[in-house]
CSV table of C-alpha atoms in Angstrom, one decimal:
chain,number,residue,atom,x,y,z
A,10,UNK,CA,34.3,-7.1,14.9
A,11,UNK,CA,32.2,-5.4,17.5
A,12,UNK,CA,28.4,-4.9,17.6
A,13,UNK,CA,26.0,-2.4,19.1
A,14,UNK,CA,22.5,-2.9,20.4
A,15,UNK,CA,21.5,-0.6,17.4
A,16,UNK,CA,22.6,-3.4,15.1
A,17,UNK,CA,25.7,-1.8,13.8
A,18,UNK,CA,29.0,-3.6,13.2
A,19,UNK,CA,32.3,-1.8,14.0
A,20,UNK,CA,35.6,-2.9,12.5
A,21,UNK,CA,38.6,-1.2,14.1
A,22,UNK,CA,41.6,-1.0,11.9
A,23,UNK,CA,44.3,0.9,13.8
A,24,UNK,CA,42.1,3.6,15.1
A,25,UNK,CA,39.9,4.0,11.9
A,26,UNK,CA,36.6,2.3,12.6
A,27,UNK,CA,34.5,1.2,9.7
A,28,UNK,CA,30.7,1.1,10.5
A,29,UNK,CA,27.8,-0.8,8.9
A,30,UNK,CA,24.6,-2.5,9.8
A,31,UNK,CA,24.3,-6.2,10.5
A,32,UNK,CA,22.6,-8.7,8.1
A,33,UNK,CA,19.9,-9.1,10.8
A,34,UNK,CA,19.1,-5.4,10.6
A,35,UNK,CA,19.2,-5.3,6.8
A,36,UNK,CA,16.7,-8.2,6.8
A,37,UNK,CA,14.4,-6.4,9.2
A,38,UNK,CA,14.6,-3.3,7.1
A,39,UNK,CA,13.7,-5.0,3.9
A,40,UNK,CA,14.8,-3.6,0.5
A,41,UNK,CA,16.8,-0.4,1.1
A,42,UNK,CA,16.0,2.3,-1.5
A,43,UNK,CA,17.7,5.4,-0.1
A,44,UNK,CA,20.7,6.1,2.1
A,45,UNK,CA,21.7,9.6,3.4
A,46,UNK,CA,25.3,9.7,4.7
A,47,UNK,CA,27.0,12.2,7.0
A,48,UNK,CA,29.6,14.7,5.7
A,49,UNK,CA,33.3,13.8,5.8
A,50,UNK,CA,34.8,15.9,8.6
A,51,UNK,CA,31.7,16.0,10.7
A,52,UNK,CA,32.1,15.8,14.4
A,53,UNK,CA,29.6,13.4,15.8
A,54,UNK,CA,28.3,12.5,19.3
A,55,UNK,CA,27.4,9.0,20.4
A,56,UNK,CA,23.7,8.4,19.9
A,57,UNK,CA,23.3,11.2,17.3
A,58,UNK,CA,21.3,10.2,14.2
A,59,UNK,CA,23.8,10.5,11.4
A,60,UNK,CA,22.6,8.2,8.7
A,61,UNK,CA,19.0,7.9,7.3
A,62,UNK,CA,18.0,4.6,5.7
A,63,UNK,CA,14.8,4.3,3.8
A,64,UNK,CA,13.5,0.9,2.9
A,65,UNK,CA,10.4,0.1,0.9
A,66,UNK,CA,8.7,-0.1,4.3
A,67,UNK,CA,9.9,2.9,6.4
A,68,UNK,CA,12.6,5.3,7.2
A,69,UNK,CA,15.0,4.6,10.0
A,70,UNK,CA,18.3,6.0,11.4
A,71,UNK,CA,21.8,4.9,12.2
A,72,UNK,CA,23.2,6.6,15.2
A,73,UNK,CA,26.9,7.4,15.8
A,74,UNK,CA,28.2,4.5,17.8
A,75,UNK,CA,30.9,6.6,19.5
A,76,UNK,CA,32.1,10.2,19.9
A,77,UNK,CA,34.4,11.2,17.1
A,78,UNK,CA,34.8,12.4,13.5
A,79,UNK,CA,33.7,11.0,10.2
A,80,UNK,CA,36.7,10.4,8.0
A,81,UNK,CA,35.2,8.6,5.0
A,82,UNK,CA,31.8,7.8,3.6
A,83,UNK,CA,30.7,5.0,1.2
A,84,UNK,CA,29.5,7.0,-1.8
A,85,UNK,CA,28.5,3.8,-3.6
A,86,UNK,CA,25.7,3.3,-1.1
A,87,UNK,CA,24.1,6.6,-2.1
A,88,UNK,CA,24.0,5.4,-5.7
A,89,UNK,CA,23.2,1.8,-5.1
A,90,UNK,CA,21.3,1.5,-1.7
A,91,UNK,CA,20.5,-2.1,-2.5
A,92,UNK,CA,24.1,-3.1,-1.7
A,93,UNK,CA,23.0,-3.2,1.9
A,94,UNK,CA,20.6,-6.1,1.2
A,95,UNK,CA,23.1,-7.9,-1.1
A,96,UNK,CA,25.9,-8.0,1.6
A,97,UNK,CA,25.4,-6.1,4.8
A,98,UNK,CA,28.8,-7.0,6.1
A,99,UNK,CA,30.5,-5.5,3.0
A,100,UNK,CA,28.3,-2.5,2.6
A,101,UNK,CA,29.9,-0.1,5.1
A,102,UNK,CA,28.4,3.3,5.7
A,103,UNK,CA,31.2,5.4,7.0
A,104,UNK,CA,34.6,5.3,8.7
A,105,UNK,CA,35.3,7.3,11.8
A,106,UNK,CA,37.9,8.0,14.4
A,107,UNK,CA,37.0,8.2,18.0
A,108,UNK,CA,37.9,10.2,21.1
A,109,UNK,CA,36.6,7.4,23.3
A,110,UNK,CA,38.4,4.2,22.0
A,111,UNK,CA,37.9,2.6,25.4
A,112,UNK,CA,34.2,2.3,24.7
A,113,UNK,CA,34.9,-0.2,22.0
A,114,UNK,CA,35.7,-2.7,24.8
A,115,UNK,CA,32.2,-2.4,26.2
A,116,UNK,CA,30.5,-3.4,22.9
A,117,UNK,CA,29.3,-6.9,22.1
A,118,UNK,CA,31.5,-9.5,20.3
A,119,UNK,CA,30.0,-11.7,17.7
A,120,UNK,CA,28.8,-14.4,20.1
A,121,UNK,CA,27.2,-11.8,22.4
A,122,UNK,CA,25.4,-10.2,19.5
A,123,UNK,CA,24.1,-13.5,18.2
A,124,UNK,CA,22.7,-14.1,21.7
A,125,UNK,CA,21.3,-10.5,21.7
A,126,UNK,CA,19.2,-11.0,18.5
A,127,UNK,CA,17.9,-14.5,19.4
B,18,UNK,CA,2.0,-10.1,19.1
B,19,UNK,CA,-0.9,-11.5,17.3
B,20,UNK,CA,-2.7,-12.9,20.4
B,21,UNK,CA,-5.7,-10.6,20.4
B,22,UNK,CA,-5.9,-10.4,16.6
B,23,UNK,CA,-8.6,-12.2,14.7
B,24,UNK,CA,-7.3,-15.0,12.4
B,25,UNK,CA,-8.3,-15.4,8.8
B,26,UNK,CA,-9.0,-18.6,6.9
B,27,UNK,CA,-5.5,-18.7,5.4
B,28,UNK,CA,-3.5,-18.1,8.6
B,29,UNK,CA,-1.9,-21.5,8.6
B,30,UNK,CA,-0.9,-21.2,4.9
B,31,UNK,CA,0.7,-17.8,5.5
B,32,UNK,CA,2.8,-19.3,8.3
B,33,UNK,CA,3.9,-22.1,6.1
B,34,UNK,CA,4.8,-19.7,3.3
B,35,UNK,CA,6.9,-17.7,5.8
B,36,UNK,CA,4.6,-14.7,5.7
B,37,UNK,CA,5.6,-11.9,8.2
B,38,UNK,CA,2.4,-11.2,10.0
B,39,UNK,CA,1.4,-7.8,11.2
B,40,UNK,CA,-1.8,-6.3,12.8
B,41,UNK,CA,-4.0,-4.8,10.1
B,42,UNK,CA,-7.7,-4.0,10.3
B,43,UNK,CA,-7.9,-6.1,13.5
B,44,UNK,CA,-6.5,-9.2,11.8
B,45,UNK,CA,-3.1,-10.8,11.6
B,46,UNK,CA,-2.2,-10.2,7.9
B,47,UNK,CA,0.9,-11.0,5.9
B,48,UNK,CA,2.9,-7.8,5.1
B,49,UNK,CA,5.5,-9.7,3.1
B,50,UNK,CA,6.9,-13.1,2.4
B,51,UNK,CA,10.6,-14.1,2.2
B,52,UNK,CA,10.9,-12.7,-1.4
B,53,UNK,CA,10.4,-9.2,0.1
B,54,UNK,CA,8.3,-6.2,-1.0
B,55,UNK,CA,10.4,-5.2,-4.0
B,56,UNK,CA,10.5,-8.7,-5.6
B,57,UNK,CA,6.8,-9.3,-4.8
B,58,UNK,CA,5.9,-6.0,-6.4
B,59,UNK,CA,7.9,-6.7,-9.6
B,60,UNK,CA,6.6,-10.3,-9.8
B,61,UNK,CA,3.0,-9.1,-9.8
B,62,UNK,CA,3.7,-6.7,-12.7
B,63,UNK,CA,5.7,-9.4,-14.6
B,64,UNK,CA,3.6,-12.6,-13.9
B,65,UNK,CA,1.0,-13.0,-11.2
B,66,UNK,CA,0.6,-12.4,-7.5
B,67,UNK,CA,-1.8,-13.9,-5.1
B,68,UNK,CA,-3.1,-11.6,-2.4
B,69,UNK,CA,-5.2,-12.7,0.6
B,70,UNK,CA,-7.6,-9.8,1.2
B,71,UNK,CA,-10.0,-11.7,3.4
B,72,UNK,CA,-10.0,-8.9,6.0
B,73,UNK,CA,-12.2,-6.9,3.6
B,74,UNK,CA,-15.9,-6.8,4.2
B,75,UNK,CA,-18.1,-8.8,1.9
B,76,UNK,CA,-21.7,-7.6,2.1
B,77,UNK,CA,-24.8,-8.9,0.5
B,78,UNK,CA,-27.9,-6.6,0.0
B,79,UNK,CA,-31.2,-8.3,-0.7
B,80,UNK,CA,-34.7,-7.2,-1.2
B,81,UNK,CA,-36.7,-5.6,-4.0
B,82,UNK,CA,-35.5,-2.2,-5.0
B,83,UNK,CA,-32.1,-2.7,-3.4
B,84,UNK,CA,-30.4,-0.7,-6.2
B,85,UNK,CA,-32.6,2.3,-5.6
B,86,UNK,CA,-32.1,2.0,-1.8
B,87,UNK,CA,-28.3,1.8,-2.2
B,88,UNK,CA,-28.5,5.1,-4.2
B,89,UNK,CA,-29.6,6.7,-0.9
B,90,UNK,CA,-26.1,6.2,0.6
B,91,UNK,CA,-23.8,6.4,-2.4
B,92,UNK,CA,-23.7,9.0,-5.2
B,93,UNK,CA,-23.4,6.3,-7.9
B,94,UNK,CA,-25.7,5.0,-10.6
B,95,UNK,CA,-26.6,1.7,-9.0
B,96,UNK,CA,-30.0,1.2,-10.8
B,97,UNK,CA,-28.3,1.5,-14.2
B,98,UNK,CA,-25.7,-1.2,-13.4
B,99,UNK,CA,-26.3,-4.3,-15.6
B,100,UNK,CA,-26.5,-7.7,-14.1
B,101,UNK,CA,-23.0,-9.3,-14.1
B,102,UNK,CA,-21.2,-5.9,-13.8
B,103,UNK,CA,-19.3,-4.1,-11.1
B,104,UNK,CA,-18.6,-0.5,-10.3
B,105,UNK,CA,-16.5,1.6,-8.0
B,106,UNK,CA,-18.4,3.5,-5.3
B,107,UNK,CA,-18.1,5.8,-2.3
B,108,UNK,CA,-20.1,6.0,0.9
B,109,UNK,CA,-20.4,9.7,1.5
B,110,UNK,CA,-21.0,11.6,4.7
B,111,UNK,CA,-23.4,14.5,5.3
B,112,UNK,CA,-20.5,17.0,5.3
B,113,UNK,CA,-19.4,15.8,1.8
B,114,UNK,CA,-16.5,13.7,3.0
B,115,UNK,CA,-16.0,10.0,2.3
B,116,UNK,CA,-16.9,7.3,4.9
B,117,UNK,CA,-15.3,4.5,2.8
B,118,UNK,CA,-14.7,3.5,-0.8
B,119,UNK,CA,-16.1,0.2,-2.1
B,120,UNK,CA,-16.9,-2.0,-5.1
B,121,UNK,CA,-20.5,-2.9,-5.8
B,122,UNK,CA,-21.8,-5.6,-8.2
B,123,UNK,CA,-25.2,-6.5,-9.6
B,124,UNK,CA,-25.4,-10.3,-9.0
B,125,UNK,CA,-28.9,-10.7,-10.3
B,126,UNK,CA,-31.0,-11.3,-7.2
B,127,UNK,CA,-28.8,-9.3,-4.9
B,128,UNK,CA,-26.1,-6.6,-4.7
B,129,UNK,CA,-22.6,-7.7,-3.6
B,130,UNK,CA,-20.5,-4.9,-2.0
B,131,UNK,CA,-16.9,-5.2,-1.0
B,132,UNK,CA,-15.6,-2.6,1.6
B,133,UNK,CA,-12.4,-1.9,3.4
B,134,UNK,CA,-11.5,-4.2,6.3
B,135,UNK,CA,-10.9,-1.5,8.8
B,136,UNK,CA,-14.2,0.2,8.0
B,137,UNK,CA,-16.5,-2.7,7.6
B,138,UNK,CA,-18.3,-2.3,11.0
B,139,UNK,CA,-18.8,1.4,10.5
B,140,UNK,CA,-20.0,0.8,6.9
B,141,UNK,CA,-22.5,-1.8,8.2
B,142,UNK,CA,-23.9,0.8,10.5
B,143,UNK,CA,-24.4,3.2,7.6
B,144,UNK,CA,-25.8,0.5,5.3
B,145,UNK,CA,-28.3,-1.0,7.8
B,146,UNK,CA,-29.4,2.5,8.9
B,147,UNK,CA,-29.7,3.7,5.3
B,148,UNK,CA,-31.4,0.6,4.0
B,149,UNK,CA,-33.9,-0.3,6.8
B,150,UNK,CA,-36.2,-2.3,4.5
B,151,UNK,CA,-33.5,-4.5,3.1
B,152,UNK,CA,-31.5,-7.4,4.3
B,153,UNK,CA,-27.9,-6.3,4.6
B,154,UNK,CA,-25.5,-9.1,5.6
B,155,UNK,CA,-21.8,-8.9,6.4
B,156,UNK,CA,-20.6,-12.4,5.3
B,157,UNK,CA,-18.3,-14.2,7.7
B,158,UNK,CA,-18.0,-17.5,5.9
B,159,UNK,CA,-16.1,-16.4,2.7
B,160,UNK,CA,-12.5,-15.6,2.1
B,161,UNK,CA,-11.4,-13.0,-0.6
B,162,UNK,CA,-8.4,-13.6,-2.8
B,163,UNK,CA,-6.9,-11.4,-5.5
B,164,UNK,CA,-4.9,-12.8,-8.4
B,165,UNK,CA,-3.2,-9.9,-10.2
B,166,UNK,CA,-0.8,-9.6,-13.1
B,167,UNK,CA,-0.4,-10.4,-16.8
B,168,UNK,CA,-0.4,-14.2,-16.1
B,169,UNK,CA,-3.6,-14.0,-14.0
B,170,UNK,CA,-5.9,-14.8,-16.9
B,171,UNK,CA,-4.1,-17.9,-18.1
B,172,UNK,CA,-3.5,-19.2,-14.5
B,173,UNK,CA,-7.1,-18.8,-13.4
B,174,UNK,CA,-8.6,-20.1,-16.7
B,175,UNK,CA,-6.6,-23.3,-16.2
B,176,UNK,CA,-8.4,-23.9,-12.9
B,177,UNK,CA,-11.8,-22.2,-13.6
B,178,UNK,CA,-12.6,-22.3,-17.3
B,179,UNK,CA,-14.7,-19.3,-18.4
B,180,UNK,CA,-12.8,-16.5,-16.7
B,181,UNK,CA,-10.9,-15.6,-19.8
B,182,UNK,CA,-14.1,-14.4,-21.4
B,183,UNK,CA,-14.8,-11.9,-18.6
B,184,UNK,CA,-14.1,-8.2,-19.3
B,185,UNK,CA,-12.8,-5.7,-16.8
B,186,UNK,CA,-15.4,-5.2,-14.1
B,187,UNK,CA,-17.5,-8.2,-15.1
B,188,UNK,CA,-18.6,-10.5,-12.3
B,189,UNK,CA,-19.5,-14.2,-12.7
B,190,UNK,CA,-20.4,-17.1,-10.4
B,191,UNK,CA,-18.3,-20.1,-11.4
B,192,UNK,CA,-17.4,-23.3,-9.5
B,193,UNK,CA,-14.1,-24.9,-8.5
B,194,UNK,CA,-13.9,-28.3,-6.8
B,195,UNK,CA,-17.6,-28.1,-5.7
B,196,UNK,CA,-17.2,-24.6,-4.3
B,197,UNK,CA,-19.1,-21.6,-5.6
B,198,UNK,CA,-16.7,-18.8,-6.5
B,199,UNK,CA,-17.8,-15.2,-7.0
B,200,UNK,CA,-15.3,-13.7,-9.4
B,201,UNK,CA,-14.8,-10.2,-10.6
B,202,UNK,CA,-12.3,-9.0,-13.1
B,203,UNK,CA,-10.8,-6.2,-11.1
B,204,UNK,CA,-8.2,-5.4,-8.6
B,205,UNK,CA,-6.1,-2.8,-6.8
B,206,UNK,CA,-2.7,-3.1,-8.5
B,207,UNK,CA,-3.1,-1.5,-11.9
B,208,UNK,CA,-2.8,-4.9,-13.5
B,209,UNK,CA,-5.3,-7.1,-15.2
B,210,UNK,CA,-6.6,-9.7,-12.7
B,211,UNK,CA,-9.4,-11.1,-10.6
B,212,UNK,CA,-10.8,-10.9,-7.2
B,213,UNK,CA,-12.3,-14.1,-6.0
B,214,UNK,CA,-14.7,-14.7,-3.1
B,215,UNK,CA,-14.4,-18.3,-2.0
B,216,UNK,CA,-16.1,-20.2,0.7
B,217,UNK,CA,-13.8,-20.2,3.8
B,218,UNK,CA,-13.7,-24.0,4.0
B,219,UNK,CA,-12.3,-24.1,0.4
B,220,UNK,CA,-10.0,-21.1,0.7
B,221,UNK,CA,-6.8,-22.9,1.5
B,222,UNK,CA,-7.2,-25.6,-1.1
B,223,UNK,CA,-8.0,-23.0,-3.7
B,224,UNK,CA,-5.1,-20.8,-2.7
B,225,UNK,CA,-2.7,-23.8,-2.8
B,226,UNK,CA,-4.0,-24.7,-6.3
B,227,UNK,CA,-3.2,-21.2,-7.5
B,228,UNK,CA,0.2,-21.2,-5.8
B,229,UNK,CA,1.1,-24.5,-7.4
B,230,UNK,CA,1.1,-22.7,-10.8
B,231,UNK,CA,4.6,-21.7,-11.9
B,232,UNK,CA,3.8,-18.0,-12.4
B,233,UNK,CA,2.1,-17.4,-9.0
B,234,UNK,CA,3.8,-16.1,-5.9
B,235,UNK,CA,2.1,-15.0,-2.7
B,236,UNK,CA,2.2,-11.2,-2.2
B,237,UNK,CA,1.9,-9.3,1.0
B,238,UNK,CA,0.3,-6.0,2.0
B,239,UNK,CA,3.6,-4.1,1.5
B,240,UNK,CA,3.6,-4.7,-2.2
B,241,UNK,CA,-0.1,-4.3,-2.4
B,242,UNK,CA,0.5,-0.8,-1.2
B,243,UNK,CA,3.3,0.1,-3.6
B,244,UNK,CA,1.3,-1.4,-6.5
B,245,UNK,CA,-1.8,0.6,-5.8
B,246,UNK,CA,0.3,3.7,-5.2
B,247,UNK,CA,1.9,3.4,-8.6
B,248,UNK,CA,-1.5,2.8,-10.1
B,249,UNK,CA,-2.7,6.1,-8.6
B,250,UNK,CA,-5.4,4.5,-6.5
B,251,UNK,CA,-6.3,6.1,-3.2
B,252,UNK,CA,-6.1,4.3,0.1
B,253,UNK,CA,-8.9,4.9,2.5
B,254,UNK,CA,-7.7,6.4,5.8
B,255,UNK,CA,-4.8,8.2,4.0
B,256,UNK,CA,-5.8,9.6,0.6
B,257,UNK,CA,-9.5,9.5,1.3
B,258,UNK,CA,-11.0,10.4,4.7
B,259,UNK,CA,-14.1,11.9,6.2
B,260,UNK,CA,-12.6,15.3,5.7
B,261,UNK,CA,-12.0,14.9,1.9
B,262,UNK,CA,-14.8,15.1,-0.7
B,263,UNK,CA,-14.9,12.8,-3.8
B,264,UNK,CA,-14.3,15.8,-6.0
B,265,UNK,CA,-11.2,16.9,-4.0
B,266,UNK,CA,-10.0,13.2,-4.2
B,267,UNK,CA,-10.2,13.4,-8.1
B,268,UNK,CA,-12.9,10.8,-8.0
B,269,UNK,CA,-15.6,12.8,-9.8
B,270,UNK,CA,-15.5,10.3,-12.6
B,271,UNK,CA,-17.1,7.8,-10.2
B,272,UNK,CA,-20.2,10.0,-9.8
B,273,UNK,CA,-22.3,9.3,-12.9
B,274,UNK,CA,-24.1,12.1,-14.8
B,275,UNK,CA,-27.5,10.8,-13.7
B,276,UNK,CA,-26.7,11.6,-10.1
B,277,UNK,CA,-25.4,15.1,-10.8
B,278,UNK,CA,-27.2,18.4,-11.0
B,279,UNK,CA,-29.6,18.1,-14.0
B,280,UNK,CA,-29.6,14.3,-14.0
B,281,UNK,CA,-32.8,12.3,-13.6
B,282,UNK,CA,-31.8,11.1,-10.1
B,283,UNK,CA,-29.6,14.0,-9.0
B,284,UNK,CA,-28.6,14.1,-5.4
B,285,UNK,CA,-30.4,12.3,-2.7
B,286,UNK,CA,-27.2,10.9,-1.1
B,287,UNK,CA,-25.4,12.2,2.0
B,288,UNK,CA,-23.4,15.3,1.3
B,289,UNK,CA,-25.1,16.1,-2.0
B,290,UNK,CA,-25.4,19.8,-1.0
B,291,UNK,CA,-21.6,20.0,-0.8
B,292,UNK,CA,-20.6,17.6,-3.5
B,293,UNK,CA,-22.9,18.6,-6.3
B,294,UNK,CA,-22.0,22.3,-6.3
B,295,UNK,CA,-18.3,21.4,-6.0
B,296,UNK,CA,-18.6,19.2,-9.1
B,297,UNK,CA,-19.6,22.4,-11.1
B,298,UNK,CA,-17.4,24.9,-9.4
B,299,UNK,CA,-14.3,22.8,-8.9
B,300,UNK,CA,-12.5,22.1,-5.6
B,301,UNK,CA,-10.0,24.3,-3.9
B,302,UNK,CA,-7.6,21.4,-3.5
B,303,UNK,CA,-7.2,18.1,-5.4
B,304,UNK,CA,-5.4,14.8,-5.1
B,305,UNK,CA,-2.5,14.7,-7.4
B,306,UNK,CA,0.6,12.7,-8.2
B,307,UNK,CA,3.9,13.8,-6.7
B,308,UNK,CA,7.3,12.8,-8.0
B,309,UNK,CA,10.2,13.6,-5.6
B,310,UNK,CA,13.1,14.9,-7.7
B,311,UNK,CA,15.7,13.3,-5.5
B,312,UNK,CA,16.1,9.8,-4.2
B,313,UNK,CA,14.5,10.3,-0.8
B,314,UNK,CA,10.9,9.0,-0.5
B,315,UNK,CA,8.3,11.4,0.7
B,316,UNK,CA,5.9,9.5,2.9
B,317,UNK,CA,2.4,10.1,4.4
B,318,UNK,CA,2.4,13.3,6.4
B,319,UNK,CA,5.1,15.3,4.6
B,320,UNK,CA,4.0,18.9,4.3
B,321,UNK,CA,4.3,20.7,1.0
B,322,UNK,CA,5.4,24.3,0.5
B,323,UNK,CA,5.4,26.5,-2.6
B,324,UNK,CA,9.1,27.4,-2.1
B,325,UNK,CA,12.1,26.5,0.0
B,326,UNK,CA,11.4,29.4,2.3
B,327,UNK,CA,7.6,29.7,2.4
B,328,UNK,CA,6.2,29.4,5.9
B,329,UNK,CA,2.6,28.4,5.1
B,330,UNK,CA,2.1,24.9,3.7
B,331,UNK,CA,0.1,24.5,0.5
B,332,UNK,CA,-0.5,20.8,0.7
B,333,UNK,CA,0.4,17.4,2.2
B,334,UNK,CA,1.6,14.0,1.0
B,335,UNK,CA,-1.0,11.4,1.9
B,336,UNK,CA,0.7,8.3,0.5
B,337,UNK,CA,4.3,7.9,-0.6
B,338,UNK,CA,7.2,5.5,-0.9
B,339,UNK,CA,9.4,3.9,-3.4
B,340,UNK,CA,7.9,2.7,-6.7
B,341,UNK,CA,9.7,-0.4,-7.7
B,342,UNK,CA,8.4,-0.4,-11.3
B,343,UNK,CA,9.0,3.3,-11.6
B,344,UNK,CA,12.4,2.9,-10.1
B,345,UNK,CA,12.2,6.1,-8.0
B,346,UNK,CA,10.2,7.5,-5.1
B,347,UNK,CA,6.5,8.2,-5.9
B,348,UNK,CA,3.8,9.9,-3.9
B,349,UNK,CA,0.3,11.3,-4.0
B,350,UNK,CA,-1.2,14.1,-1.9
B,351,UNK,CA,-3.3,17.2,-1.9
B,352,UNK,CA,-2.2,20.4,-3.7
B,353,UNK,CA,-4.0,23.6,-4.6
B,354,UNK,CA,-6.4,22.8,-7.5
B,355,UNK,CA,-4.8,25.4,-9.7
B,356,UNK,CA,-1.4,23.8,-9.3
B,357,UNK,CA,-0.5,22.6,-12.8
B,358,UNK,CA,1.3,19.3,-13.6
B,359,UNK,CA,5.0,20.2,-13.8
B,360,UNK,CA,4.9,22.6,-10.9
B,361,UNK,CA,7.7,22.2,-8.4
B,362,UNK,CA,6.7,22.2,-4.7
B,363,UNK,CA,9.0,21.5,-1.7
B,364,UNK,CA,8.3,18.7,0.8
B,365,UNK,CA,9.6,19.0,4.3
B,366,UNK,CA,11.6,15.8,4.9
B,367,UNK,CA,13.4,15.7,8.2
B,368,UNK,CA,13.6,19.5,8.4
B,369,UNK,CA,14.9,19.9,4.8
B,370,UNK,CA,12.9,21.3,1.9
B,371,UNK,CA,13.3,18.8,-1.0
B,372,UNK,CA,11.8,19.5,-4.5
B,373,UNK,CA,8.9,17.4,-5.8
B,374,UNK,CA,7.1,17.7,-9.1
B,375,UNK,CA,3.3,17.8,-9.3
B,376,UNK,CA,2.3,15.2,-11.8
B,377,UNK,CA,-0.7,13.4,-13.3
B,378,UNK,CA,-1.7,10.0,-11.9
B,379,UNK,CA,-1.1,7.2,-12.5
B,380,UNK,CA,2.6,6.5,-12.4
B,381,UNK,CA,2.0,3.1,-13.9
B,382,UNK,CA,-0.6,2.8,-16.7
B,383,UNK,CA,-3.1,0.1,-15.9
B,384,UNK,CA,-3.4,-2.8,-18.2
B,385,UNK,CA,-7.0,-3.9,-18.0
B,386,UNK,CA,-8.8,-6.2,-20.4
B,387,UNK,CA,-11.7,-4.0,-21.4
């Protein structure tokens, strides 16, 4: 598992990367009430805002962690946004492939992320 | 973060309870506790929530003829308010807009006024200028707590016998553990409940006694906002401003007949020339409920259009978010006055036009003990 400074987790399974937000981020957001996901097949650029999350407090974004393409989205989140608060590590947002797999190496591992949020 | 913020009497208790403190009205205030906004909101509707609203201004007005004097700055019937009763009021501006909203009570030998925390200094300027012959004092030695929800009566009665007999908008002075409590049966959640002014040096002990009751949880400002939004109550600074008249804000009910054109004490308050004709003719825009048809909340600042393609906005969302008791997004804002309930408008949310239904307020029917 890899982590970004935007509080995303990335799980690389043979080139298909599953992306969610960390429990830390979910706690900060509070109760999630709305999630807007990207379209399957969309080409995304690192840093581009591709997911909108609205909590009871405010709206925020998830940006694409890498350049690539969206290959699957978690429809369950659109119906039940509270899944993010129940288990952030299980409530994935989308799966993507990337044209820049080498950038995965530059991301934080679990220990580095824990240090980052302390 | 909170270094240059003023601390309120319950600061240590909030820290102990795990309150997440944010700057609000110049004070460090709890926005939520570990339960979270959603759970706090639902608990208040189901049982009872304790809110620290000590940032609000508690003002005492003394002197003979204080009621008549206060009528010079607010368009309410103050002189007709019986002792032991409270009323909702508005400080109006010469242009007809609203300087603040408030509650005022007749406590026998004085009037007790509660104003918004962020506005209390400005309000004091208006009150002291408008009532030069009266003693107007902003209290700094009392905290203000609100206990709201269906269990509030039983909980408070167990500590302060006598409150169960109070009706909605009654005020009483009762004592607890040697402290004088100024209690009103009112609130800002759409639930039955009480607002309790307590001497600062007794505030923590009193709050702890309430929190020791099974049905009571501490509730932060986050849930206070969603509760009042569902109850259709305006928030000063968003839904009410210096640019919005009471009539536009759908608060004409707060201006009693005696202060209107043809009444015995008509006019004589700031903005009367604007507000009184508008009461008769009707406003061009009015505050209304807005129900987004999709799942995306529409928050403060979202512009409203008559269609998906129209270029000129017809209105604006002034408060909005998710309504935990309604189970969907809810909002309020300003729409053309001839816009009927049931009309579909379109809110611009992140560049997309999303449908929203104009609806009557409130979203949650208040449960007061009248």
